[in-house]
Amino acid sequence: MTFSHFLTITVLVCLVYPLSASDISLGEMESLKALRESLSQRRDIIPSWFVLGISPCNWTGVKCDGLLITELDLSWTVSPLNLPFPRHIGELRSLKNLNLSHCALTGEIYPDFWDLENLEILDLSFNQLTGMLPPSIAKLKYLRQLVLDDNNFSGSLPSTIGQVTQLRELSLQSNSFSGNLPLELGNLQQLLALDISNNKFFGNLPSSLGNLSRLLYFSARQNKFTGILFPEIGKLTKLSILDLAWNPLTGPIPSAIANLKGLSKLDLQNCRFTGNVPEELSLLSNLTYLNLAQNDFDGELPSSIGRMVNLVYLIAPSSGLSGTIPSQLGNCKKLKIINLSFNSLSGHLPNGLAGLESINSILLDSNQLSGPVPEWISNWKQVVSIVLSQNLFTGPLPPLNLPLLSLLDVSANKLSGELSVEICNAQSLTTLLLSHNNLSGSINGIFMDCLNLVDLVLSDNNISGEMPAYLGDLQLITLELSKNKFSGTIPDQLWESETLMEILLSDNFFEGRISNAIAKVSTLQRLQLDNNLFEGNIPSSIGKLKNLTNLSLHGNKLTGEIPLELFECTKLISLDLGANRLTGPIPKSISQLKLLDNLVLSDNLFSGPIPQEMCSGFQKVPLPDSEYVQHYGRLDLSHNELEGPIPASIKQCIVVAELLLQGNKLNGSIPEEISVLINLTLLDLSFNSLSGSLVPQLFSMRHLQGLVLSHNQISGYIPDNIGLEMPSLAKLDLSYNRLIGPLPPSVFNSRSLTYLDVSMNSLSGSLCVEYASISALLVLNASYNQFSGTLDDSISHLTSLSVLDLHKNRFSGSLPMSLSTLDALTYLDLSVNHFQNSLPCNICNIEGLTLANFTNSFSSHIPESCSMAKPCLLDQQFPSRHEYPSSPLVSRASVFGVAVGVTFISLVLLICLLRWRMLRRDGINNNSANDMLVMTPESGSSDGLLVKKTRDPLSINIATFEHPLLRIKAADILSATENFSKSYIIGDGGFGTVYKAFLPEGRIIAVKRLNGGHLHGEREFLAEMETIGKVKHENLVSLLGYCVFGDERFLIYEYMENGSLDFWLRNEADAVEALDWHTRFKICLGSARGLAFLHHGFVPHIIHRDIKSSNILLDVNFEPRVSDFGLARIISACESHVSTILAGTFGYIPPEYGQTMVATTKGDVYSFGVVMLELITGRSPTGQADVEGGNLVGWVRWMVAKGREHEVLDPYISGSATSTDQMLRVLAVARLCAHDDPWKRPTMLEVVKLLKQAKV
C-alpha cells in the first residue's frame, strides 16, 4: 500500500469516527467493525454500536486502553443474540476481559479464538456452545478466570489445562464433559475456586488435586466419580466449601479430612461412603453445614460431634446410622436443623439435647428411638417443627411450652396415657399428628386454647368419651378422630365451623341422629362417619354442603330413603351409604351427580329397578383424559332387593372399573352393552336370577380381571373365545348355572388365570389342559358336572395348583402319576368318579396337603406297598357292604367319615376367608417369606383362597380375582443380579439401590433393594406396600411385587427401557434427536397426569415429596411414568404432612420447606414446575451462577424480568414458530407452578388443564 492510499483511508476514518483515530489501532477497528456487521441482524439489542459518530471505545460493553481494545462485554444485552459464536472476536488480540455470558451463542468456538494470548478473564457461561476444549488453551498463559458454565461442551479436559498456571477460578459446571480428570489440574496452584459439578466425569478423583493448596471452593457434585476419596485432600487446608454429593464414591471418609480446618460446608450426600462416620470430622470446628444423607455408614454418630460448636445444619437421613444419639450433640448450640430420619437409631433422646436453644427443626422419624418424649423439649424456644413419628416412644406426651412450634408429629409410636391441656402452651401450633398410638382418656378441654390449630389427627388410639363442642370453635381444617372409642352424639357446634374441610370420625361408637345442623359447615369437602352407630334418616339438609366431594356413612343403622336433597351436592366424587338399613328405590335424581366415580349402596334394603339414570355420573373423572387401570370407578349395588333387568344404559358408566350387582333379584339376560365398559376390571353378577346365554362380548374385555356369574340360571354353551382375548382375567366363576357342552380348551391359555370355578353345571366332554399355559392357576373346581374321559399327564402343567376339585363327574381310566408332582396342592377331591387301576402312591404324601378325597372313585384297591398319609379318604379305609352286610354301623361310619371330611374342609376354607379379610382390613400381613418372592396382584377382592403350604408362606395375601402371582426364589434374585453385582445397578434412591434383573424365563424387572432392615425397615416396607400396591395409573410406575427375606426388603417394579428423564436431558448423546419438543411435551403432560392422580385421583391422597427428572422414567415409547413412591405418605384433606427428608433434592425444593418442614401437594407442584423448566430449557435445576441462589427457577425469573423469555428455550428444539409458541405457553405454566407463594400455585388438576390448553 502506498503512502497516499494510507493517507486517504486515514482521512475517511477521521470523517466517520472523529474521536477514534487517536484511540484505536486500524487493525482492531476493522475487526470490531466486522464483528458489528456479523451482529447487524440484532442491532436492536446493541443500538449504540450502530449510531454514527460514536467511537467504538464508547460502544456499550467496549473498553479501550489507548489504541487497544481490552474489554468486550455483551452479557448486559436485554435479549439474547441467538447467533453462532462470532468469528471476528478471535482477531481482537489485545482483549484482556471477554464476557459473552447469557448471549445464547451456539456452535463451536473457532480455533483461532484460543490465540487471544492476553486474555485474563473469559466468561462464556449460559450459552449453547458445543465442542471440546482444545489443547491450545495452554496459550492463554495470563488467564485468571475461566467460566464455561451451562453450555454443551463435551469430551475430556485436555492435559494442557495444567499449563494455564495463573488460573484463580475454573468453573465448568453443567456441561457434558466426560472422562478422567487430568492429573495436570494439580499444577494450577493459584486456583481458588474449582467447580466441575453436573458433568459426566468418571474415574477416581486424582490425588494431584491435593496440590491446590490455595483452593477455597471445590465442587464435583453430580458426576460419576468412583473409588475412594483421595487422602491428599487433607492438603487443601484453606478449603471453605467441599461438595462431592451425588457421586458413587466408596470406602470410608479419609481421616485426613480433619486437616480442613477452614471448612464451613461439607456436602457428601448420596455417595456410597462406608465405615464409621469418622471421629476426625469433629476437628472441623468452623463447619456450619454437614450433609451425610444417603450413604452406607455403619455404626453410631460419634460423640465427638459435640466439638463442632459452629454447626448449624446436620443432615444425615437414610445414612445407615445406628446406636444412640450422642448426648454431646447438645454442645452444638448453634444447630438449627437436625435431620436424622430413616436410620436405625435407638435408645432415649439424650438429655444433652435440651440445650439446643437455637434449634428450628428436628426430624428423627423412622428410627427405633424409645423411652418417653422428654419434658425438656420445652427448652427449644425457637423450634418450629418436631418430627418423631414411626419410633418406639412410650409414655404420655409432655407439656409443650414452645411459643413458635407449628408442627408436631409423634404418630406411629407407643405413646400412652391422657393428653394434657398444656399441649396448647405451644400457641403457634397448627399441625398436631398423634395417630397410631395408645393414647387414652378424653379430650374434653384439651385443645380449647389451641387457637391456631389447623390439623388435628388423633386416629388409631384408645381415646374415649364424647366429642367436645369446642372443636367447632377452633380454626380446624382437618379433624381426624377415626378408630378410637368416642361415643355419644356429635355436638351441633361442630357443624358451625367456618373452616373445616375434612371430618373423619369412622370406626367409633358415635350414636344418635345426624343433625340437620350439618348444613352449616359449608366448607366441608370430606365427611367420613362410617362404622359407627348412627341411626334414623339421613338429614335432608346435607344437600346444602355444596363443596362436599367425599361422603361415607357406611356401616351404621341409618334407615329411610335417600333424601333427594343429597343429590344437590353436585361436587360429590365418592358416595358410600353401604351396610345400613336404607329402603326405597334408588332415586332417579342420582343423575345430578355428574362427577361421581365411586358409589356404594351395598348391603341395604333398596328395591325396585336399577334406574336408567344411574350412569349420568361415571362419565367424567376429576383427572382429565385419564384411563384408570384399576381401583377407580366403583359401582356397588350388591346385596339389596333390586329387581328387573340390568339396564342397557349401564354402558354409559364408562369409567366404572368395578361393577358389583351380586345378591339381588335381577332377572333377564346379561346385556351385551356391558362389554362397552372397557375399563371394567371386576364384574360380579352372582346370586341373582339372570338367564339366557353367556354374551360372547364379555370374553373380549381385555382389562377384566374378575368375572363372577355364579348362582344364576344362565344356560347354553361357554363361548369358544374364552381365554383368548382376556389377558388380564384372573378369576372366572361360572358355577351354579345351567351351562352345557364342553369347557373350551382355550380357557387354559389365559396366563393370568388363578381361579376357575365351573362347578354345579352340566358341562360334558373331556377336561383338556394339554396346551395349558396357566401355570399360575391356584384353584380349579369342575365338580358336579358330566365331564368324562381320562386325566392325562398334562394336568402337571398346572404347577401352582392349590385346590383341585373334580368330584361328582364321570372321569375314568388311570390317574396320572404326574399328579403327585403338584407339590403346591392343599386340597384334592376326585371322589365319585370312575377311575380304574391303582391310586399312585405319592399323591397323599404331598407335603402340605390338607385333605385328599377319593371315595367312590377307584375300582381297585390301594397297593399294600403304599404308605398313605392321614388326610386321604378312601373306599378301602372302611369295611365294604359285602364284608359287613348286616351291620348298620358300617354305612353310618362311612357317612360320618365323609361328613367329617367335608366339615373339616369347610372350616379350613372359612378360616382362610376370615383370616384373609382381617388382614386385608388391617393392611398388614405379618407373615414373612423366608425363601420366596411373591409378585403382588394389582387389585383387591373380598374372596378368600387356600394359600400355599406353610413351609413356603406368601409375603402377601392373595385375592382370588387378581393378576397371577409370580413366585421367584431368593436364590433366583441373587442369580439374576449376580449377587447384587454393581454392574446391574441402574439407579439409587433414598430408600435403596435399584438393580436390573433378568428372570429365567427372559422377563426383565427392576429390583429395589431397600436400605437397612430391622423394625424401621419393615415399617417403611409395609408403608410403601399400603400406598404403591394400590395405586395404578398409566403414568405411574407399577409395583409388581415385594419380598421380605430376613432383614432384607425388596420391591419389584416394571423395568423402564429408556431409563430416567434426567439421563436423557443431560447424559445421552442422542437426547436432542430423541427428545424433540413433541416428545418433551408428551412427557410433561403425562407426568402431570400421573402426579395429579396421586394428589386427586386416589383416596386418601398422596404426596410424592421428591418429584425430579430422575424420578420420571420412560418406557420404550418415551411414555412417562412417575416413580419412587418411597417417600410418599397418606395425607389429609388439608394436604399436608411432614417431609421425611429435609434436604430432598437440591434445585427442586420449594422455598417454604426450609422453615416449615411440611410436605404438601403444593410443594410437589413447585418441584414439578422445576421439571417443566428442565424440559423447556434443557438446563440443570442448579448451577445457574449467582442468580437467586444459583437455581434454574431464579435464572428463568431473571431472564423473564429482562424480557428475554426466548433465551430460556432450549435452542435445539425451538426451531419452528409453532414449537416456540407452545414452549412459551408451557413456560408460563411452569412459572406458575414455581411461584414462591404456595397458595398461588395451581393444583395438579389445574396444571393438566393448562397444559392441554397450551397444546392447542
Short mmCIF file of C-alpha atoms in Angstrom, two decimals, residues 610-989:
data_model
loop_
_atom_site.label_atom_id
_atom_site.label_comp_id
_atom_site.label_asym_id
_atom_site.label_seq_id
_atom_site.Cartn_x
_atom_site.Cartn_y
_atom_site.Cartn_z
CA ILE A 610 -81.77 -50.03 38.70
CA PRO A 611 -82.59 -46.55 37.37
CA GLN A 612 -81.73 -45.80 33.77
CA GLU A 613 -80.18 -42.56 35.01
CA MET A 614 -77.63 -44.37 37.18
CA CYS A 615 -74.77 -43.63 34.82
CA SER A 616 -75.16 -39.89 34.47
CA GLY A 617 -72.14 -39.91 36.71
CA PHE A 618 -69.30 -42.31 35.97
CA GLN A 619 -68.68 -40.49 32.72
CA LYS A 620 -66.29 -37.78 33.76
CA VAL A 621 -63.32 -38.29 36.02
CA PRO A 622 -61.72 -35.49 38.05
CA LEU A 623 -58.45 -36.08 36.27
CA PRO A 624 -58.89 -35.11 32.59
CA ASP A 625 -58.34 -37.73 29.93
CA SER A 626 -57.04 -40.33 32.36
CA GLU A 627 -57.56 -44.05 31.91
CA TYR A 628 -57.60 -45.76 35.27
CA VAL A 629 -56.37 -49.28 35.02
CA GLN A 630 -57.62 -50.21 38.44
CA HIS A 631 -59.15 -49.05 41.70
CA TYR A 632 -61.07 -46.30 40.07
CA GLY A 633 -64.77 -46.14 39.41
CA ARG A 634 -66.63 -48.47 41.79
CA LEU A 635 -70.37 -49.04 41.38
CA ASP A 636 -71.55 -51.36 44.14
CA LEU A 637 -75.28 -52.09 44.46
CA SER A 638 -74.78 -55.60 45.82
CA HIS A 639 -76.89 -57.36 48.44
CA ASN A 640 -80.08 -55.41 48.14
CA GLU A 641 -83.53 -56.32 46.79
CA LEU A 642 -83.17 -54.75 43.38
CA GLU A 643 -85.16 -56.40 40.64
CA GLY A 644 -85.80 -56.25 36.95
CA PRO A 645 -83.23 -56.36 34.19
CA ILE A 646 -79.83 -54.74 34.14
CA PRO A 647 -80.49 -51.58 32.10
CA ALA A 648 -78.77 -51.21 28.76
CA SER A 649 -77.84 -47.69 29.85
CA ILE A 650 -75.19 -49.30 32.03
CA LYS A 651 -72.90 -48.84 29.03
CA GLN A 652 -72.79 -45.12 29.84
CA CYS A 653 -70.82 -45.76 33.04
CA ILE A 654 -67.65 -45.50 31.01
CA VAL A 655 -65.23 -45.02 33.91
CA VAL A 656 -66.55 -47.87 36.03
CA ALA A 657 -63.79 -50.31 36.95
CA GLU A 658 -65.76 -52.46 39.41
CA LEU A 659 -69.42 -53.28 38.80
CA LEU A 660 -70.92 -55.23 41.71
CA LEU A 661 -74.57 -56.23 41.41
CA GLN A 662 -74.50 -59.58 43.21
CA GLY A 663 -77.06 -60.66 45.78
CA ASN A 664 -80.14 -59.03 44.29
CA LYS A 665 -83.21 -60.22 42.40
CA LEU A 666 -82.15 -59.12 38.95
CA ASN A 667 -83.53 -61.07 36.04
CA GLY A 668 -83.39 -61.15 32.28
CA SER A 669 -80.27 -61.71 30.27
CA ILE A 670 -76.87 -60.10 30.69
CA PRO A 671 -76.90 -57.04 28.42
CA GLU A 672 -74.19 -57.10 25.82
CA GLU A 673 -73.78 -53.36 26.43
CA ILE A 674 -71.68 -54.22 29.48
CA SER A 675 -68.87 -55.11 27.11
CA VAL A 676 -68.65 -51.41 26.19
CA LEU A 677 -67.18 -50.70 29.64
CA ILE A 678 -63.58 -51.00 28.52
CA ASN A 679 -62.15 -50.01 31.93
CA LEU A 680 -64.00 -52.78 33.78
CA THR A 681 -61.74 -54.91 35.95
CA LEU A 682 -64.34 -56.70 38.10
CA LEU A 683 -67.87 -57.78 37.18
CA ASP A 684 -69.89 -59.65 39.80
CA LEU A 685 -73.48 -60.57 38.90
CA SER A 686 -73.70 -63.64 41.12
CA PHE A 687 -76.69 -64.66 43.26
CA ASN A 688 -79.36 -63.21 41.02
CA SER A 689 -81.92 -64.75 38.68
CA LEU A 690 -80.25 -63.91 35.40
CA SER A 691 -81.00 -66.17 32.49
CA GLY A 692 -80.21 -66.51 28.82
CA SER A 693 -76.86 -67.41 27.38
CA LEU A 694 -73.39 -66.04 28.00
CA VAL A 695 -72.66 -62.92 25.98
CA PRO A 696 -69.59 -63.65 23.80
CA GLN A 697 -68.56 -59.98 24.01
CA LEU A 698 -67.92 -60.39 27.73
CA PHE A 699 -64.99 -62.61 26.90
CA SER A 700 -63.30 -59.92 24.82
CA MET A 701 -62.89 -57.39 27.64
CA ARG A 702 -59.13 -57.01 27.83
CA HIS A 703 -58.95 -55.29 31.21
CA LEU A 704 -61.36 -57.61 33.01
CA GLN A 705 -59.69 -59.41 35.90
CA GLY A 706 -62.64 -60.88 37.75
CA LEU A 707 -65.82 -62.30 36.19
CA VAL A 708 -68.27 -63.82 38.69
CA LEU A 709 -71.61 -65.05 37.31
CA SER A 710 -72.32 -67.88 39.74
CA HIS A 711 -75.72 -68.79 41.23
CA ASN A 712 -77.89 -67.69 38.34
CA GLN A 713 -79.90 -69.51 35.68
CA ILE A 714 -77.57 -68.91 32.74
CA SER A 715 -77.76 -71.61 30.12
CA GLY A 716 -76.19 -72.61 26.84
CA TYR A 717 -72.57 -73.08 25.88
CA ILE A 718 -69.42 -71.38 27.11
CA PRO A 719 -68.13 -69.27 24.18
CA ASP A 720 -65.14 -70.70 22.34
CA ASN A 721 -63.18 -67.43 22.61
CA ILE A 722 -62.92 -67.66 26.36
CA GLY A 723 -59.32 -67.12 27.44
CA LEU A 724 -58.13 -65.87 24.06
CA GLU A 725 -58.94 -62.17 24.37
CA MET A 726 -58.82 -61.63 28.14
CA PRO A 727 -55.14 -61.26 29.00
CA SER A 728 -55.93 -59.82 32.44
CA LEU A 729 -58.52 -62.36 33.61
CA ALA A 730 -57.55 -63.80 36.98
CA LYS A 731 -60.84 -65.12 38.39
CA LEU A 732 -63.65 -66.81 36.47
CA ASP A 733 -66.63 -68.20 38.39
CA LEU A 734 -69.48 -69.67 36.33
CA SER A 735 -70.64 -72.13 39.00
CA TYR A 736 -74.26 -72.96 39.88
CA ASN A 737 -75.76 -72.28 36.47
CA ARG A 738 -77.22 -74.40 33.68
CA LEU A 739 -74.32 -74.43 31.26
CA ILE A 740 -73.89 -77.36 28.91
CA GLY A 741 -71.35 -78.59 26.41
CA PRO A 742 -67.56 -78.72 26.75
CA LEU A 743 -65.24 -76.44 28.67
CA PRO A 744 -63.32 -74.81 25.80
CA PRO A 745 -59.60 -75.69 25.99
CA SER A 746 -58.83 -72.02 25.29
CA VAL A 747 -59.64 -71.16 28.90
CA PHE A 748 -56.34 -72.79 29.84
CA ASN A 749 -54.45 -70.42 27.56
CA SER A 750 -55.05 -67.49 29.88
CA ARG A 751 -51.71 -66.85 31.52
CA SER A 752 -53.19 -64.66 34.27
CA LEU A 753 -55.95 -67.00 35.47
CA THR A 754 -55.62 -68.02 39.13
CA TYR A 755 -59.18 -69.12 39.97
CA LEU A 756 -61.54 -71.17 37.80
CA ASP A 757 -64.87 -72.49 39.09
CA VAL A 758 -67.35 -74.12 36.70
CA SER A 759 -68.92 -76.46 39.28
CA MET A 760 -72.64 -77.29 39.52
CA ASN A 761 -73.39 -77.13 35.81
CA SER A 762 -73.99 -79.79 33.16
CA LEU A 763 -70.72 -79.46 31.31
CA SER A 764 -69.51 -82.53 29.48
CA GLY A 765 -66.68 -83.86 27.37
CA SER A 766 -63.08 -84.13 28.41
CA LEU A 767 -61.10 -81.74 30.56
CA CYS A 768 -58.32 -80.78 28.18
CA VAL A 769 -55.32 -78.98 29.64
CA GLU A 770 -52.88 -80.28 27.05
CA TYR A 771 -51.96 -76.80 25.85
CA ALA A 772 -52.22 -75.15 29.25
CA SER A 773 -50.09 -72.09 29.79
CA ILE A 774 -51.70 -71.04 33.07
CA SER A 775 -49.05 -72.20 35.47
CA ALA A 776 -50.42 -69.51 37.82
CA LEU A 777 -53.77 -71.33 38.31
CA LEU A 778 -54.37 -71.84 42.03
CA VAL A 779 -57.95 -73.13 42.16
CA LEU A 780 -59.72 -75.42 39.69
CA ASN A 781 -63.21 -76.57 40.63
CA ALA A 782 -65.12 -78.54 37.98
CA SER A 783 -67.17 -80.68 40.38
CA TYR A 784 -70.78 -81.70 39.84
CA ASN A 785 -70.67 -81.82 36.07
CA GLN A 786 -70.67 -84.59 33.48
CA PHE A 787 -67.03 -84.49 32.43
CA SER A 788 -65.71 -87.82 31.19
CA GLY A 789 -62.62 -89.36 29.69
CA THR A 790 -59.23 -89.60 31.33
CA LEU A 791 -56.98 -87.21 33.13
CA ASP A 792 -53.60 -87.29 31.42
CA ASP A 793 -50.16 -86.04 32.35
CA SER A 794 -50.97 -82.57 31.06
CA ILE A 795 -52.54 -81.84 34.44
CA SER A 796 -48.96 -81.43 35.68
CA HIS A 797 -48.75 -78.20 33.69
CA LEU A 798 -50.75 -76.56 36.47
CA THR A 799 -47.70 -76.32 38.71
CA SER A 800 -49.14 -73.74 41.11
CA LEU A 801 -52.41 -75.55 41.73
CA SER A 802 -53.50 -75.44 45.36
CA VAL A 803 -57.11 -76.65 45.09
CA LEU A 804 -58.27 -79.32 42.61
CA ASP A 805 -61.89 -80.42 42.91
CA LEU A 806 -63.22 -82.77 40.20
CA HIS A 807 -65.61 -84.81 42.31
CA LYS A 808 -69.03 -85.98 41.07
CA ASN A 809 -68.10 -86.37 37.41
CA ARG A 810 -67.59 -89.33 35.08
CA PHE A 811 -63.83 -89.42 34.75
CA SER A 812 -62.35 -92.82 34.06
CA GLY A 813 -59.06 -94.51 33.27
CA SER A 814 -55.90 -94.39 35.32
CA LEU A 815 -54.92 -91.45 37.44
CA PRO A 816 -51.67 -89.98 36.03
CA MET A 817 -48.54 -90.44 38.11
CA SER A 818 -47.63 -86.80 37.42
CA LEU A 819 -50.44 -85.71 39.71
CA SER A 820 -48.09 -86.29 42.62
CA THR A 821 -45.72 -83.65 41.22
CA LEU A 822 -48.22 -80.88 42.06
CA ASP A 823 -46.48 -80.15 45.32
CA ALA A 824 -48.48 -76.96 45.97
CA LEU A 825 -51.73 -78.90 46.48
CA THR A 826 -53.55 -78.34 49.76
CA TYR A 827 -56.95 -79.79 48.76
CA LEU A 828 -57.68 -82.62 46.34
CA ASP A 829 -61.13 -84.13 45.73
CA LEU A 830 -61.52 -86.77 43.00
CA SER A 831 -64.36 -88.66 44.68
CA VAL A 832 -67.43 -90.08 42.95
CA ASN A 833 -65.80 -90.76 39.59
CA HIS A 834 -64.95 -93.93 37.68
CA PHE A 835 -61.17 -94.12 37.86
CA GLN A 836 -59.61 -97.51 37.34
CA ASN A 837 -56.47 -99.27 38.48
CA SER A 838 -54.45 -98.18 41.47
CA LEU A 839 -54.05 -94.82 43.13
CA PRO A 840 -50.48 -93.51 42.65
CA CYS A 841 -48.57 -93.97 45.87
CA ASN A 842 -47.18 -90.49 46.37
CA ILE A 843 -50.33 -88.38 45.95
CA CYS A 844 -51.32 -88.45 49.60
CA ASN A 845 -47.76 -87.75 50.68
CA ILE A 846 -47.61 -84.30 49.10
CA GLU A 847 -46.28 -82.05 51.82
CA GLY A 848 -48.86 -79.51 52.91
CA LEU A 849 -51.82 -81.46 51.53
CA THR A 850 -54.69 -80.77 53.90
CA LEU A 851 -57.14 -83.32 52.57
CA ALA A 852 -57.50 -85.71 49.65
CA ASN A 853 -60.79 -87.43 48.94
CA PHE A 854 -61.01 -90.48 46.62
CA THR A 855 -64.17 -92.13 47.98
CA ASN A 856 -66.35 -93.96 45.45
CA SER A 857 -63.80 -93.28 42.76
CA PHE A 858 -61.42 -96.23 42.27
CA SER A 859 -62.25 -99.74 41.11
CA SER A 860 -59.23 -101.42 42.65
CA HIS A 861 -57.52 -101.43 46.00
CA ILE A 862 -54.53 -99.37 47.02
CA PRO A 863 -51.27 -101.31 46.73
CA GLU A 864 -50.08 -102.50 50.11
CA SER A 865 -46.64 -101.06 49.36
CA CYS A 866 -48.04 -97.51 49.51
CA SER A 867 -47.51 -95.58 52.72
CA MET A 868 -50.57 -93.32 52.80
CA ALA A 869 -50.84 -90.06 54.69
CA LYS A 870 -53.70 -89.47 57.11
CA PRO A 871 -55.75 -86.88 55.19
CA CYS A 872 -56.65 -89.35 52.41
CA LEU A 873 -60.26 -90.56 52.42
CA LEU A 874 -60.52 -93.89 50.58
CA ASP A 875 -63.12 -96.53 49.98
CA GLN A 876 -60.69 -99.13 51.35
CA GLN A 877 -60.47 -97.43 54.71
CA PHE A 878 -63.96 -98.65 55.57
CA PRO A 879 -65.42 -102.19 55.54
CA SER A 880 -67.36 -102.93 52.39
CA ARG A 881 -71.01 -103.92 52.46
CA HIS A 882 -70.05 -107.34 51.11
CA GLU A 883 -67.95 -107.92 54.19
CA TYR A 884 -70.37 -106.44 56.72
CA PRO A 885 -73.81 -106.82 55.20
CA SER A 886 -75.73 -106.86 58.46
CA SER A 887 -74.08 -104.09 60.37
CA PRO A 888 -75.86 -100.75 60.31
CA LEU A 889 -72.77 -99.12 61.79
CA VAL A 890 -70.81 -99.64 58.60
CA SER A 891 -72.92 -97.38 56.49
CA ARG A 892 -73.17 -94.84 59.27
CA ALA A 893 -69.43 -94.82 59.72
CA SER A 894 -68.90 -94.19 56.02
CA VAL A 895 -71.36 -91.37 56.03
CA PHE A 896 -69.87 -89.99 59.21
CA GLY A 897 -66.35 -90.10 57.77
CA VAL A 898 -67.30 -88.22 54.65
CA ALA A 899 -69.29 -85.72 56.70
CA VAL A 900 -66.31 -85.08 58.96
CA GLY A 901 -64.10 -84.57 55.94
CA VAL A 902 -66.46 -82.13 54.28
CA THR A 903 -66.96 -80.26 57.55
CA PHE A 904 -63.21 -80.03 58.03
CA ILE A 905 -62.71 -78.66 54.53
CA SER A 906 -65.45 -76.12 55.07
CA LEU A 907 -63.87 -74.97 58.30
CA VAL A 908 -60.48 -74.62 56.65
CA LEU A 909 -61.95 -72.54 53.84
CA LEU A 910 -63.91 -70.42 56.30
CA ILE A 911 -60.87 -69.78 58.48
CA CYS A 912 -58.82 -68.80 55.43
CA LEU A 913 -61.56 -66.46 54.28
CA LEU A 914 -61.97 -64.77 57.66
CA ARG A 915 -58.22 -64.52 58.17
CA TRP A 916 -57.75 -63.00 54.73
CA ARG A 917 -60.42 -60.41 55.32
CA MET A 918 -58.97 -59.45 58.70
CA LEU A 919 -55.52 -58.99 57.23
CA ARG A 920 -56.85 -57.06 54.29
CA ARG A 921 -58.64 -54.63 56.61
CA ASP A 922 -55.60 -54.18 58.82
CA GLY A 923 -53.44 -53.67 55.75
CA ILE A 924 -50.63 -55.71 57.20
CA ASN A 925 -49.59 -59.29 56.83
CA ASN A 926 -47.19 -60.36 59.49
CA ASN A 927 -46.00 -63.43 57.63
CA SER A 928 -42.53 -63.35 56.19
CA ALA A 929 -41.47 -65.08 53.04
CA ASN A 930 -38.23 -66.61 54.14
CA ASP A 931 -37.41 -68.16 50.86
CA MET A 932 -39.96 -66.81 48.40
CA LEU A 933 -40.58 -63.63 46.48
CA VAL A 934 -44.23 -63.08 45.63
CA MET A 935 -45.43 -60.70 42.97
CA THR A 936 -48.37 -58.63 44.16
CA PRO A 937 -51.68 -58.62 42.45
CA GLU A 938 -52.98 -55.35 41.20
CA SER A 939 -56.32 -55.14 42.98
CA GLY A 940 -58.31 -56.38 45.91
CA SER A 941 -61.05 -58.91 46.37
CA SER A 942 -63.47 -59.93 49.02
CA ASP A 943 -62.94 -63.63 48.45
CA GLY A 944 -60.55 -65.90 50.27
CA LEU A 945 -58.34 -68.60 48.90
CA LEU A 946 -56.32 -71.50 50.18
CA VAL A 947 -52.71 -70.40 50.08
CA LYS A 948 -49.52 -72.36 49.60
CA LYS A 949 -48.33 -74.71 52.27
CA THR A 950 -46.77 -73.29 55.38
CA ARG A 951 -43.23 -74.31 54.57
CA ASP A 952 -43.23 -71.68 51.82
CA PRO A 953 -45.53 -68.91 53.09
CA LEU A 954 -46.60 -65.98 50.95
CA SER A 955 -45.44 -62.45 51.69
CA ILE A 956 -48.90 -61.11 50.96
CA ASN A 957 -52.49 -62.19 50.99
CA ILE A 958 -53.85 -63.45 47.72
CA ALA A 959 -57.11 -62.17 46.30
CA THR A 960 -58.92 -64.60 44.09
CA PHE A 961 -59.51 -62.49 41.02
CA GLU A 962 -56.20 -60.77 40.86
CA HIS A 963 -53.29 -60.91 38.46
CA PRO A 964 -51.12 -64.02 38.75
CA LEU A 965 -48.55 -64.16 41.47
CA LEU A 966 -45.13 -64.73 40.01
CA ARG A 967 -43.04 -66.65 42.51
CA ILE A 968 -39.29 -66.16 42.48
CA LYS A 969 -36.99 -67.80 44.96
CA ALA A 970 -34.49 -65.57 46.71
CA ALA A 971 -31.75 -67.60 45.06
CA ASP A 972 -33.17 -66.60 41.69
CA ILE A 973 -32.93 -62.93 42.60
CA LEU A 974 -29.33 -63.36 43.63
CA SER A 975 -28.62 -65.24 40.43
CA ALA A 976 -30.40 -62.67 38.26
CA THR A 977 -28.26 -59.88 39.70
CA GLU A 978 -25.09 -61.94 40.21
CA ASN A 979 -25.36 -61.49 43.95
CA PHE A 980 -26.27 -57.81 43.53
CA SER A 981 -23.27 -57.00 41.41
CA LYS A 982 -22.61 -53.30 40.85
CA SER A 983 -22.77 -53.91 37.12
CA TYR A 984 -26.52 -54.43 37.46
CA ILE A 985 -27.14 -51.15 39.28
CA ILE A 986 -29.40 -48.82 37.31
CA GLY A 987 -30.22 -46.27 40.00
CA ASP A 988 -30.12 -45.17 43.59
CA GLY A 989 -32.93 -43.70 45.63
#
